[in-house]
PDB file of C-alpha atoms in Angstrom:
ATOM      1  CA  MET A   1     -16.364  -2.552  20.408  1.00  0.00           C
ATOM      2  CA  LEU A   2     -15.089  -5.797  19.985  1.00  0.00           C
ATOM      3  CA  ASN A   3     -11.313  -6.083  20.810  1.00  0.00           C
ATOM      4  CA  HIS A   4      -9.087  -6.546  17.759  1.00  0.00           C
ATOM      5  CA  ARG A   5      -6.155  -8.216  17.613  1.00  0.00           C
ATOM      6  CA  LEU A   6      -4.804  -8.522  14.227  1.00  0.00           C
ATOM      7  CA  ILE A   7      -1.390  -9.659  13.432  1.00  0.00           C
ATOM      8  CA  TRP A   8       0.218  -8.476  10.255  1.00  0.00           C
ATOM      9  CA  ARG A   9       2.937 -10.757   9.134  1.00  0.00           C
ATOM     10  CA  ILE A  10       6.351 -10.315   7.399  1.00  0.00           C
ATOM     11  CA  ASP A  11       6.232 -13.844   5.526  1.00  0.00           C
ATOM     12  CA  SER A  12      10.502 -13.955   4.111  1.00  0.00           C
ATOM     13  CA  THR A  13       9.512 -16.653   2.268  1.00  0.00           C
ATOM     14  CA  ALA A  14      10.851 -16.374  -1.315  1.00  0.00           C
ATOM     15  CA  SER A  15       7.234 -18.310  -2.590  1.00  0.00           C
ATOM     16  CA  ARG A  16       5.431 -14.925  -0.760  1.00  0.00           C
ATOM     17  CA  SER A  17       7.658 -12.202  -2.125  1.00  0.00           C
ATOM     18  CA  GLY A  18       6.756 -12.060  -5.444  1.00  0.00           C
ATOM     19  CA  TRP A  19       4.574 -11.844  -8.444  1.00  0.00           C
ATOM     20  CA  SER A  20       7.086 -12.994 -11.092  1.00  0.00           C
ATOM     21  CA  LEU A  21       9.902 -14.503 -10.216  1.00  0.00           C
ATOM     22  CA  PRO A  22      12.788 -14.472 -12.491  1.00  0.00           C
ATOM     23  CA  PRO A  23      15.661 -16.770 -12.067  1.00  0.00           C
ATOM     24  CA  SER A  24      18.271 -14.514 -11.218  1.00  0.00           C
ATOM     25  CA  TYR A  25      15.925 -13.479  -8.250  1.00  0.00           C
ATOM     26  CA  TRP A  26      17.436 -17.249  -6.496  1.00  0.00           C
ATOM     27  CA  ARG A  27      20.842 -14.985  -6.855  1.00  0.00           C
ATOM     28  CA  LEU A  28      19.974 -12.155  -4.199  1.00  0.00           C
ATOM     29  CA  SER A  29      21.637 -12.704  -0.623  1.00  0.00           C
ATOM     30  CA  GLU A  30      18.697 -13.975   1.386  1.00  0.00           C
ATOM     31  CA  GLY A  31      19.896 -10.762   3.902  1.00  0.00           C
ATOM     32  CA  LEU A  32      18.356  -8.388   0.760  1.00  0.00           C
ATOM     33  CA  ARG A  33      15.400 -10.279  -0.055  1.00  0.00           C
ATOM     34  CA  ILE A  34      14.785  -9.587   3.954  1.00  0.00           C
ATOM     35  CA  ASN A  35      15.704  -6.851   4.089  1.00  0.00           C
ATOM     36  CA  ALA A  36      13.457  -5.519   0.407  1.00  0.00           C
ATOM     37  CA  LEU A  37      10.296  -7.093   1.694  1.00  0.00           C
ATOM     38  CA  GLN A  38      10.586  -4.748   4.757  1.00  0.00           C
ATOM     39  CA  THR A  39      11.319  -1.844   3.322  1.00  0.00           C
ATOM     40  CA  LEU A  40       9.120  -1.713   1.213  1.00  0.00           C
ATOM     41  CA  ALA A  41       6.115  -2.620   3.213  1.00  0.00           C
ATOM     42  CA  CYS A  42       7.066  -0.522   6.482  1.00  0.00           C
ATOM     43  CA  PRO A  43       4.661   2.332   5.431  1.00  0.00           C
ATOM     44  CA  VAL A  44       2.106   0.376   4.053  1.00  0.00           C
ATOM     45  CA  ILE A  45      -0.697  -0.919   6.347  1.00  0.00           C
ATOM     46  CA  ALA A  46      -3.942  -2.471   6.622  1.00  0.00           C
ATOM     47  CA  ILE A  47      -7.041  -0.321   6.477  1.00  0.00           C
ATOM     48  CA  VAL A  48      -9.786  -2.376   9.075  1.00  0.00           C
ATOM     49  CA  PRO A  49     -13.145  -0.312   9.766  1.00  0.00           C
ATOM     50  CA  ASP A  50     -14.968  -1.703  12.248  1.00  0.00           C
ATOM     51  CA  GLY A  51     -12.984  -4.493  11.974  1.00  0.00           C
ATOM     52  CA  LYS A  52     -13.384  -5.131   8.672  1.00  0.00           C
ATOM     53  CA  GLN A  53     -10.062  -5.498   5.917  1.00  0.00           C
ATOM     54  CA  LEU A  54     -11.124  -3.331   3.282  1.00  0.00           C
ATOM     55  CA  GLY A  55      -8.280  -2.082   1.501  1.00  0.00           C
ATOM     56  CA  SER A  56      -4.699  -0.680   2.212  1.00  0.00           C
ATOM     57  CA  GLY A  57      -2.782   2.471   2.141  1.00  0.00           C
ATOM     58  CA  VAL A  58       0.751   4.312   2.112  1.00  0.00           C
ATOM     59  CA  LEU A  59       1.729   6.519   5.388  1.00  0.00           C
ATOM     60  CA  VAL A  60       3.072   9.677   3.869  1.00  0.00           C
ATOM     61  CA  GLU A  61       4.233  13.345   5.092  1.00  0.00           C
ATOM     62  CA  VAL A  62       3.079  15.966   3.475  1.00  0.00           C
ATOM     63  CA  ASP A  63       4.095  19.945   4.750  1.00  0.00           C
ATOM     64  CA  GLY A  64       4.484  18.738   8.169  1.00  0.00           C
ATOM     65  CA  VAL A  65       0.449  16.824   7.620  1.00  0.00           C
ATOM     66  CA  SER A  66       0.448  13.132   8.486  1.00  0.00           C
ATOM     67  CA  GLY A  67      -2.201  10.718   6.958  1.00  0.00           C
ATOM     68  CA  ILE A  68      -2.795   7.666   4.864  1.00  0.00           C
ATOM     69  CA  LEU A  69      -2.129   8.358   1.065  1.00  0.00           C
ATOM     70  CA  THR A  70      -5.063   5.540  -0.654  1.00  0.00           C
ATOM     71  CA  ALA A  71      -7.944   4.670  -3.451  1.00  0.00           C
ATOM     72  CA  GLN A  72     -10.533   6.807  -3.131  1.00  0.00           C
ATOM     73  CA  HIS A  73     -13.281   3.651  -4.096  1.00  0.00           C
ATOM     74  CA  VAL A  74     -11.952   2.786  -0.077  1.00  0.00           C
ATOM     75  CA  VAL A  75     -12.649   5.752   1.564  1.00  0.00           C
ATOM     76  CA  PHE A  76     -15.695   6.527  -0.050  1.00  0.00           C
ATOM     77  CA  SER A  77     -17.301   2.773  -0.475  1.00  0.00           C
ATOM     78  CA  GLU A  78     -19.796   2.306   2.547  1.00  0.00           C
ATOM     79  CA  GLU A  79     -17.979   0.133   4.855  1.00  0.00           C
ATOM     80  CA  PHE A  80     -15.937   3.688   5.922  1.00  0.00           C
ATOM     81  CA  ARG A  81     -18.087   6.445   5.047  1.00  0.00           C
ATOM     82  CA  GLN A  82     -20.605   3.968   8.031  1.00  0.00           C
ATOM     83  CA  ALA A  83     -17.462   2.638  10.354  1.00  0.00           C
ATOM     84  CA  LYS A  84     -17.011   4.023  13.476  1.00  0.00           C
ATOM     85  CA  GLY A  85     -13.157   3.362  14.165  1.00  0.00           C
ATOM     86  CA  LEU A  86     -10.562   3.155  11.763  1.00  0.00           C
ATOM     87  CA  TRP A  87      -8.180   0.167  13.301  1.00  0.00           C
ATOM     88  CA  THR A  88      -4.309  -0.655  11.681  1.00  0.00           C
ATOM     89  CA  VAL A  89      -1.317  -2.801  13.035  1.00  0.00           C
ATOM     90  CA  PRO A  90       1.006  -1.116  13.459  1.00  0.00           C
ATOM     91  CA  HIS A  91       4.103  -3.558  14.618  1.00  0.00           C
ATOM     92  CA  PHE A  92       5.924  -6.384  12.523  1.00  0.00           C
ATOM     93  CA  TYR A  93       5.017  -9.723  13.109  1.00  0.00           C
ATOM     94  CA  THR A  94       7.216 -12.879  11.800  1.00  0.00           C
ATOM     95  CA  LYS A  95       6.177 -16.099  11.263  1.00  0.00           C
ATOM     96  CA  GLY A  96       8.198 -17.408  13.344  1.00  0.00           C
ATOM     97  CA  SER A  97       6.547 -15.271  16.411  1.00  0.00           C
ATOM     98  CA  LEU A  98       3.312 -16.365  15.468  1.00  0.00           C
ATOM     99  CA  ASN A  99       3.457 -19.294  17.802  1.00  0.00           C
ATOM    100  CA  GLU A 100       5.650 -17.732  20.338  1.00  0.00           C
ATOM    101  CA  PRO A 101       3.873 -17.658  23.556  1.00  0.00           C
ATOM    102  CA  THR A 102       5.980 -14.248  24.733  1.00  0.00           C
ATOM    103  CA  THR A 103       4.788 -12.170  21.883  1.00  0.00           C
ATOM    104  CA  HIS A 104       2.058  -9.571  22.584  1.00  0.00           C
ATOM    105  CA  PHE A 105      -0.243  -8.074  19.123  1.00  0.00           C
ATOM    106  CA  SER A 106      -1.711  -5.043  19.338  1.00  0.00           C
ATOM    107  CA  SER A 107      -4.180  -2.747  16.797  1.00  0.00           C
ATOM    108  CA  THR A 108      -4.715   0.572  17.141  1.00  0.00           C
ATOM    109  CA  ASN A 109      -7.387   2.822  15.538  1.00  0.00           C
ATOM    110  CA  ILE A 110      -9.543   6.332  15.657  1.00  0.00           C
ATOM    111  CA  ARG A 111     -12.600   7.897  15.771  1.00  0.00           C
ATOM    112  CA  THR A 112     -13.704   8.202  12.055  1.00  0.00           C
ATOM    113  CA  VAL A 113     -15.488  11.400  13.178  1.00  0.00           C
ATOM    114  CA  LEU A 114     -11.511  12.789  14.043  1.00  0.00           C
ATOM    115  CA  LEU A 115     -10.469  11.584  10.284  1.00  0.00           C
ATOM    116  CA  ARG A 116     -10.376  14.500   7.442  1.00  0.00           C
ATOM    117  CA  CYS A 117     -10.793  12.433   3.896  1.00  0.00           C
ATOM    118  CA  PHE A 118      -9.257  14.452   0.377  1.00  0.00           C
ATOM    119  CA  PRO A 119     -11.068  14.957  -2.134  1.00  0.00           C
ATOM    120  CA  GLU A 120     -14.487  15.499   0.133  1.00  0.00           C
ATOM    121  CA  THR A 121     -16.579  14.477  -2.657  1.00  0.00           C
ATOM    122  CA  PRO A 122     -15.727  11.435  -5.231  1.00  0.00           C
ATOM    123  CA  SER A 123     -13.937  12.815  -8.680  1.00  0.00           C
ATOM    124  CA  SER A 124     -16.512  11.995 -11.719  1.00  0.00           C
ATOM    125  CA  GLY A 125     -14.460   8.766 -13.510  1.00  0.00           C
ATOM    126  CA  ASN A 126     -14.946   5.313 -14.042  1.00  0.00           C
ATOM    127  CA  ASP A 127     -13.472   2.063 -12.071  1.00  0.00           C
ATOM    128  CA  GLU A 128     -11.520   1.013 -14.190  1.00  0.00           C
ATOM    129  CA  TRP A 129      -9.503   4.657 -15.045  1.00  0.00           C
ATOM    130  CA  GLY A 130     -10.152   6.284 -12.451  1.00  0.00           C
ATOM    131  CA  PRO A 131      -9.118   9.256 -10.736  1.00  0.00           C
ATOM    132  CA  ASP A 132      -9.203   7.245  -7.958  1.00  0.00           C
ATOM    133  CA  LEU A 133      -6.600   8.345  -5.455  1.00  0.00           C
ATOM    134  CA  ALA A 134      -7.239   9.435  -1.861  1.00  0.00           C
ATOM    135  CA  PHE A 135      -5.645  11.260   1.845  1.00  0.00           C
ATOM    136  CA  ILE A 136      -6.908  10.146   5.050  1.00  0.00           C
ATOM    137  CA  ARG A 137      -5.735  12.860   7.084  1.00  0.00           C
ATOM    138  CA  ILE A 138      -4.443  11.248  10.596  1.00  0.00           C
ATOM    139  CA  PRO A 139      -4.973  13.908  13.456  1.00  0.00           C
ATOM    140  CA  LYS A 140      -2.211  15.523  15.357  1.00  0.00           C
ATOM    141  CA  ASP A 141      -1.116  13.733  19.063  1.00  0.00           C
ATOM    142  CA  THR A 142      -3.328  11.252  18.483  1.00  0.00           C
ATOM    143  CA  ASN A 143      -2.418   7.628  19.876  1.00  0.00           C
ATOM    144  CA  PHE A 144      -2.664   6.531  16.498  1.00  0.00           C
ATOM    145  CA  GLU A 145      -0.531   8.622  15.030  1.00  0.00           C
ATOM    146  CA  SER A 146       1.665   8.219  17.819  1.00  0.00           C
ATOM    147  CA  SER A 147       1.771   4.354  17.968  1.00  0.00           C
ATOM    148  CA  LEU A 148       2.500   4.361  13.494  1.00  0.00           C
ATOM    149  CA  ARG A 149       5.173   6.560  14.216  1.00  0.00           C
ATOM    150  CA  ALA A 150       6.575   4.970  17.050  1.00  0.00           C
ATOM    151  CA  VAL A 151       7.109   1.905  14.610  1.00  0.00           C
ATOM    152  CA  ARG A 152       6.812   3.045  11.658  1.00  0.00           C
ATOM    153  CA  ILE A 153       8.758   5.691  11.588  1.00  0.00           C
ATOM    154  CA  ASN A 154       9.934   7.020   8.384  1.00  0.00           C
ATOM    155  CA  PHE A 155       6.788   8.111   6.694  1.00  0.00           C
ATOM    156  CA  TYR A 156       7.303   8.551   3.204  1.00  0.00           C
ATOM    157  CA  PRO A 157       7.424  12.324   2.667  1.00  0.00           C
ATOM    158  CA  LEU A 158       5.637  12.408  -0.264  1.00  0.00           C
ATOM    159  CA  ALA A 159       6.222  16.481  -0.632  1.00  0.00           C
ATOM    160  CA  TRP A 160       9.886  16.189  -0.953  1.00  0.00           C
ATOM    161  CA  ASN A 161      10.991  17.152  -4.521  1.00  0.00           C
ATOM    162  CA  PRO A 162       8.832  15.971  -5.906  1.00  0.00           C
ATOM    163  CA  GLU A 163       9.123  16.749  -9.522  1.00  0.00           C
ATOM    164  CA  ALA A 164      12.912  14.581  -8.991  1.00  0.00           C
ATOM    165  CA  ARG A 165      10.996  11.787  -7.456  1.00  0.00           C
ATOM    166  CA  MET A 166       8.239  11.837 -10.359  1.00  0.00           C
ATOM    167  CA  GLN A 167      11.314  11.469 -12.856  1.00  0.00           C
ATOM    168  CA  ARG A 168      13.047   9.029 -10.837  1.00  0.00           C
ATOM    169  CA  ALA A 169       9.742   6.753 -11.038  1.00  0.00           C
ATOM    170  CA  LEU A 170       9.613   7.073 -14.664  1.00  0.00           C
ATOM    171  CA  ASP A 171      13.584   6.214 -15.114  1.00  0.00           C
ATOM    172  CA  GLU A 172      13.960   3.429 -17.262  1.00  0.00           C
ATOM    173  CA  ASN A 173      17.136   2.288 -15.274  1.00  0.00           C
ATOM    174  CA  TYR A 174      14.558   1.771 -12.452  1.00  0.00           C
ATOM    175  CA  SER A 175      13.582  -1.785 -14.127  1.00  0.00           C
ATOM    176  CA  HIS A 176      11.252  -3.445 -11.809  1.00  0.00           C
ATOM    177  CA  LEU A 177       7.559  -2.672  -9.998  1.00  0.00           C
ATOM    178  CA  ALA A 178       6.837  -4.226  -6.646  1.00  0.00           C
ATOM    179  CA  ILE A 179       3.769  -4.026  -5.283  1.00  0.00           C
ATOM    180  CA  ALA A 180       2.637  -3.333  -1.629  1.00  0.00           C
ATOM    181  CA  GLY A 181      -0.630  -4.298  -0.274  1.00  0.00           C
ATOM    182  CA  ALA A 182      -2.870  -6.818   1.488  1.00  0.00           C
ATOM    183  CA  PRO A 183      -4.748  -9.060  -0.242  1.00  0.00           C
ATOM    184  CA  VAL A 184      -8.538 -10.048   2.085  1.00  0.00           C
ATOM    185  CA  GLU A 185      -8.214 -13.843   0.430  1.00  0.00           C
ATOM    186  CA  MET A 186      -4.453 -14.287   2.547  1.00  0.00           C
ATOM    187  CA  SER A 187      -6.153 -12.973   5.058  1.00  0.00           C
ATOM    188  CA  VAL A 188      -7.096 -15.479   8.063  1.00  0.00           C
ATOM    189  CA  ASP A 189      -9.463 -15.531  11.319  1.00  0.00           C
ATOM    190  CA  VAL A 190      -8.237 -17.214  14.562  1.00  0.00           C
ATOM    191  CA  ALA A 191      -9.977 -18.164  16.807  1.00  0.00           C
ATOM    192  CA  PRO A 192     -13.003 -15.672  16.934  1.00  0.00           C
ATOM    193  CA  THR A 193     -15.102 -14.838  20.728  1.00  0.00           C
ATOM    194  CA  PRO A 194     -17.609 -12.569  21.103  1.00  0.00           C
ATOM    195  CA  ASP A 195     -15.171  -9.965  22.428  1.00  0.00           C
ATOM    196  CA  HIS A 196     -11.798 -11.130  21.127  1.00  0.00           C
ATOM    197  CA  VAL A 197     -10.691 -11.038  17.391  1.00  0.00           C
ATOM    198  CA  ARG A 198      -7.069 -12.018  16.482  1.00  0.00           C
ATOM    199  CA  ALA A 199      -6.549 -12.258  13.053  1.00  0.00           C
ATOM    200  CA  ILE A 200      -3.858 -13.017  10.938  1.00  0.00           C
ATOM    201  CA  ILE A 201      -3.298  -9.912   8.126  1.00  0.00           C
ATOM    202  CA  GLU A 202      -0.485 -10.857   5.050  1.00  0.00           C
ATOM    203  CA  PHE A 203       1.608  -8.677   3.644  1.00  0.00           C
ATOM    204  CA  PRO A 204       3.367  -9.934   0.312  1.00  0.00           C
ATOM    205  CA  VAL A 205       4.972  -7.863  -1.527  1.00  0.00           C
ATOM    206  CA  PHE A 206       4.107  -8.740  -5.532  1.00  0.00           C
ATOM    207  CA  LEU A 207       7.845  -7.914  -7.417  1.00  0.00           C
ATOM    208  CA  ALA A 208       6.639  -6.945 -11.362  1.00  0.00           C
ATOM    209  CA  ALA A 209      10.005  -7.307 -13.917  1.00  0.00           C
ATOM    210  CA  GLN A 210       7.152  -6.511 -16.871  1.00  0.00           C
ATOM    211  CA  PHE A 211       4.752  -3.948 -17.025  1.00  0.00           C
ATOM    212  CA  ASN A 212       2.760  -2.138 -19.109  1.00  0.00           C
ATOM    213  CA  TYR A 213       2.927   1.950 -18.580  1.00  0.00           C
ATOM    214  CA  GLN A 214       0.808   4.336 -20.648  1.00  0.00           C
ATOM    215  CA  LYS A 215      -0.146   8.361 -20.132  1.00  0.00           C
ATOM    216  CA  LYS A 216      -3.691   9.678 -20.755  1.00  0.00           C
ATOM    217  CA  GLU A 217      -4.931  13.024 -22.278  1.00  0.00           C
ATOM    218  CA  ASN A 218      -6.228  14.460 -18.576  1.00  0.00           C
ATOM    219  CA  GLY A 219      -2.437  14.171 -17.519  1.00  0.00           C
ATOM    220  CA  HIS A 220      -3.316  10.699 -15.999  1.00  0.00           C
ATOM    221  CA  ASP A 221      -0.717   7.563 -16.212  1.00  0.00           C
ATOM    222  CA  PHE A 222      -1.260   4.163 -14.955  1.00  0.00           C
ATOM    223  CA  PHE A 223       0.928   1.196 -14.488  1.00  0.00           C
ATOM    224  CA  ASP A 224      -0.606  -1.918 -15.145  1.00  0.00           C
ATOM    225  CA  VAL A 225       1.034  -5.180 -13.926  1.00  0.00           C
ATOM    226  CA  PRO A 226       0.241  -8.566 -15.735  1.00  0.00           C
ATOM    227  CA  VAL A 227      -0.820 -11.569 -12.628  1.00  0.00           C
ATOM    228  CA  ASP A 228       1.552 -14.497 -14.007  1.00  0.00           C
ATOM    229  CA  ARG A 229       0.833 -17.071 -12.342  1.00  0.00           C
ATOM    230  CA  GLU A 230       3.912 -19.525 -14.663  1.00  0.00           C
ATOM    231  CA  PHE A 231       6.437 -19.478 -11.962  1.00  0.00           C
ATOM    232  CA  ASP A 232       5.839 -21.084  -8.370  1.00  0.00           C
ATOM    233  CA  VAL A 233       4.530 -18.297  -6.809  1.00  0.00           C
ATOM    234  CA  ARG A 234       1.536 -18.318  -4.458  1.00  0.00           C
ATOM    235  CA  LEU A 235      -0.446 -15.881  -5.764  1.00  0.00           C
ATOM    236  CA  PRO A 236      -4.435 -15.001  -4.212  1.00  0.00           C
ATOM    237  CA  ASN A 237      -7.202 -15.375  -6.831  1.00  0.00           C
ATOM    238  CA  PHE A 238      -8.616 -12.478  -6.636  1.00  0.00           C
ATOM    239  CA  PHE A 239      -6.999  -9.070  -4.982  1.00  0.00           C
ATOM    240  CA  ASN A 240      -9.256  -7.204  -2.877  1.00  0.00           C
ATOM    241  CA  GLY A 241      -7.990  -5.603  -0.273  1.00  0.00           C
ATOM    242  CA  VAL A 242      -4.372  -4.411  -2.556  1.00  0.00           C
ATOM    243  CA  SER A 243      -6.136  -1.059  -3.684  1.00  0.00           C
ATOM    244  CA  GLY A 244      -4.905   1.438  -1.733  1.00  0.00           C
ATOM    245  CA  GLY A 245      -0.855   0.060  -1.671  1.00  0.00           C
ATOM    246  CA  ALA A 246       2.156   1.076  -2.992  1.00  0.00           C
ATOM    247  CA  VAL A 247       2.974   0.891  -6.210  1.00  0.00           C
ATOM    248  CA  TRP A 248       7.435   1.373  -6.569  1.00  0.00           C
ATOM    249  CA  ARG A 249       9.363   1.022  -8.880  1.00  0.00           C
ATOM    250  CA  LEU A 250      13.123  -0.085  -8.299  1.00  0.00           C
ATOM    251  CA  VAL A 251      17.092  -0.395  -9.896  1.00  0.00           C
ATOM    252  CA  ASN A 252      17.801  -3.772 -11.472  1.00  0.00           C
ATOM    253  CA  LEU A 253      18.232  -5.351  -7.678  1.00  0.00           C
ATOM    254  CA  PHE A 254      20.000  -8.190 -10.312  1.00  0.00           C
ATOM    255  CA  GLU A 255      22.885  -6.484 -11.172  1.00  0.00           C
ATOM    256  CA  GLN A 256      24.224  -4.487  -8.170  1.00  0.00           C
ATOM    257  CA  ASP A 257      26.292  -5.263  -6.294  1.00  0.00           C
ATOM    258  CA  PRO A 258      26.113  -9.186  -4.967  1.00  0.00           C
ATOM    259  CA  ALA A 259      26.895  -8.266  -1.245  1.00  0.00           C
ATOM    260  CA  MET A 260      24.505  -6.104  -1.302  1.00  0.00           C
ATOM    261  CA  HIS A 261      22.656  -6.541   1.868  1.00  0.00           C
ATOM    262  CA  GLU A 262      19.689  -3.526   2.091  1.00  0.00           C
ATOM    263  CA  LEU A 263      18.235  -1.228  -0.285  1.00  0.00           C
ATOM    264  CA  LYS A 264      19.166   2.163   0.147  1.00  0.00           C
ATOM    265  CA  SER A 265      16.902   5.433  -0.212  1.00  0.00           C
ATOM    266  CA  SER A 266      17.998   6.553  -4.039  1.00  0.00           C
ATOM    267  CA  ASP A 267      16.834   2.331  -4.991  1.00  0.00           C
ATOM    268  CA  TYR A 268      13.375   2.730  -4.902  1.00  0.00           C
ATOM    269  CA  VAL A 269      11.035   5.257  -5.276  1.00  0.00           C
ATOM    270  CA  LEU A 270       7.250   5.543  -4.590  1.00  0.00           C
ATOM    271  CA  ALA A 271       5.581   5.439  -7.803  1.00  0.00           C
ATOM    272  CA  GLY A 272       1.664   5.860  -7.528  1.00  0.00           C
ATOM    273  CA  ILE A 273      -1.060   3.680  -5.969  1.00  0.00           C
ATOM    274  CA  ALA A 274      -2.408  -0.282  -6.831  1.00  0.00           C
ATOM    275  CA  PHE A 275      -6.433   0.607  -7.060  1.00  0.00           C
ATOM    276  CA  TRP A 276      -8.218  -2.329 -10.057  1.00  0.00           C
ATOM    277  CA  GLN A 277      -7.658  -6.298 -11.352  1.00  0.00           C
ATOM    278  CA  GLY A 278      -8.856  -6.345 -14.803  1.00  0.00           C
ATOM    279  CA  PHE A 279     -10.710  -9.647 -15.551  1.00  0.00           C
ATOM    280  CA  GLU A 280     -10.003 -12.374 -18.213  1.00  0.00           C
ATOM    281  CA  ASN A 281     -12.232 -15.672 -18.003  1.00  0.00           C
ATOM    282  CA  PHE A 282     -12.894 -14.477 -14.833  1.00  0.00           C
ATOM    283  CA  ARG A 283      -9.713 -14.488 -13.288  1.00  0.00           C
ATOM    284  CA  PRO A 284      -7.385 -11.344 -12.719  1.00  0.00           C
ATOM    285  CA  LYS A 285      -5.372  -9.831 -15.713  1.00  0.00           C
ATOM    286  CA  PHE A 286      -3.507  -7.604 -14.815  1.00  0.00           C
ATOM    287  CA  ILE A 287      -3.449  -5.160 -11.209  1.00  0.00           C
ATOM    288  CA  ARG A 288      -3.646  -1.276 -12.163  1.00  0.00           C
ATOM    289  CA  GLY A 289      -2.310   1.340 -10.723  1.00  0.00           C
ATOM    290  CA  HIS A 290      -1.508   5.425 -10.748  1.00  0.00           C
ATOM    291  CA  GLY A 291       0.972   6.070 -11.921  1.00  0.00           C
ATOM    292  CA  PRO A 292       4.107   9.287 -11.364  1.00  0.00           C
ATOM    293  CA  ARG A 293       2.529  11.656 -12.886  1.00  0.00           C
ATOM    294  CA  SER A 294      -1.549  10.876 -11.790  1.00  0.00           C
ATOM    295  CA  LEU A 295       0.546  11.720  -7.573  1.00  0.00           C
ATOM    296  CA  TYR A 296       2.597  14.316  -7.985  1.00  0.00           C
ATOM    297  CA  GLU A 297       1.411  16.516 -10.994  1.00  0.00           C
ATOM    298  CA  LYS A 298      -2.332  15.739 -10.620  1.00  0.00           C
ATOM    299  CA  PHE A 299      -2.990  14.313  -7.305  1.00  0.00           C
ATOM    300  CA  LEU A 300      -0.366  16.364  -4.690  1.00  0.00           C
ATOM    301  CA  PRO A 301      -0.687  19.903  -6.049  1.00  0.00           C
ATOM    302  CA  GLU A 302      -4.319  19.948  -5.272  1.00  0.00           C
ATOM    303  CA  LEU A 303      -3.664  18.163  -1.829  1.00  0.00           C
ATOM    304  CA  ARG A 304      -1.283  20.655  -0.570  1.00  0.00           C
ATOM    305  CA  LYS A 305      -3.959  23.204  -0.946  1.00  0.00           C
ATOM    306  CA  TRP A 306      -6.543  21.664  -0.095  1.00  0.00           C
ATOM    307  CA  LEU A 307      -4.285  21.301   3.782  1.00  0.00           C
ATOM    308  CA  LYS A 308      -3.445  25.339   3.576  1.00  0.00           C
ATOM    309  CA  GLN A 309      -7.648  25.299   4.311  1.00  0.00           C
ATOM    310  CA  PRO A 310      -9.012  24.743   7.725  1.00  0.00           C
ATOM    311  CA  GLY A 311     -11.892  22.477   7.377  1.00  0.00           C
ATOM    312  CA  GLN A 312     -13.986  20.985   9.517  1.00  0.00           C
ATOM    313  CA  LEU A 313     -14.633  17.605  10.704  1.00  0.00           C
ATOM    314  CA  GLN A 314     -18.229  16.295   9.074  1.00  0.00           C
ATOM    315  CA  ASP A 315     -20.235  15.464  12.365  1.00  0.00           C
ATOM    316  CA  PRO A 316     -20.611  11.711  12.741  1.00  0.00           C
ATOM    317  CA  PRO A 317     -24.049  10.435  10.697  1.00  0.00           C
TER     318      PRO A 317
END
């Protein structure tokens, strides 16, 4: 097994902190921009089976059970199902720390045979509309869980007052969306050797002031966020790796007190999970994520029922 040392870079420069940035973005204090970036990225991790960056996930807690909320097509991919270990990066590293000789980079991993996933079989649907939500259960009292909890202290309490959370995520007073995930294209391998791999996994947060919301007859809902390349923002050509990342809904930061320096828990809410990129002329035109009704009305009740069942770990393939 290779010794993977994966670096999660949180870049505080504005050119990597947004999708389409309105002019008022620049009036926000630097402290608020950095705090918002770190707050929204903190529960989100890269999913790296056997050292191959595959997708993203949100660390959540449901009825006392720790887990990773992600896209279903990530956990049912061949790369994930055949992997022997699931790797990720627990710590944040600033851009400046990458060149400091005293910085100790670390990763954490767990054997995939110890993991259980919900749903246990793929849901019937399609790539474009899903349903595409999944939960990876993290066993208690493992080094994997303790390493993540030591840094990401607050796993997002997904089952806490879900009706109120859903209504906040649908409230038009929460005027912006933010998508947090790890595009594979923006990650860089650094000096790999046969026994050692070092990589930079960049984790930007894409801010969107404009988006489309729609609800289907089956009860699932969706956010479509256009990829706007008109602003001087560094964007990947493709968003592979963002699948399973968080879709947050935010208050209008630009109408807040200019002295505001950090987000309060009431300023944002987990509104969905990113899972698909729509194309036009061979480039992504928009990113699609499941919305709050899909998450809190459709997926969460079934997940809670599944967590009450004893279940058995599958034998390794």
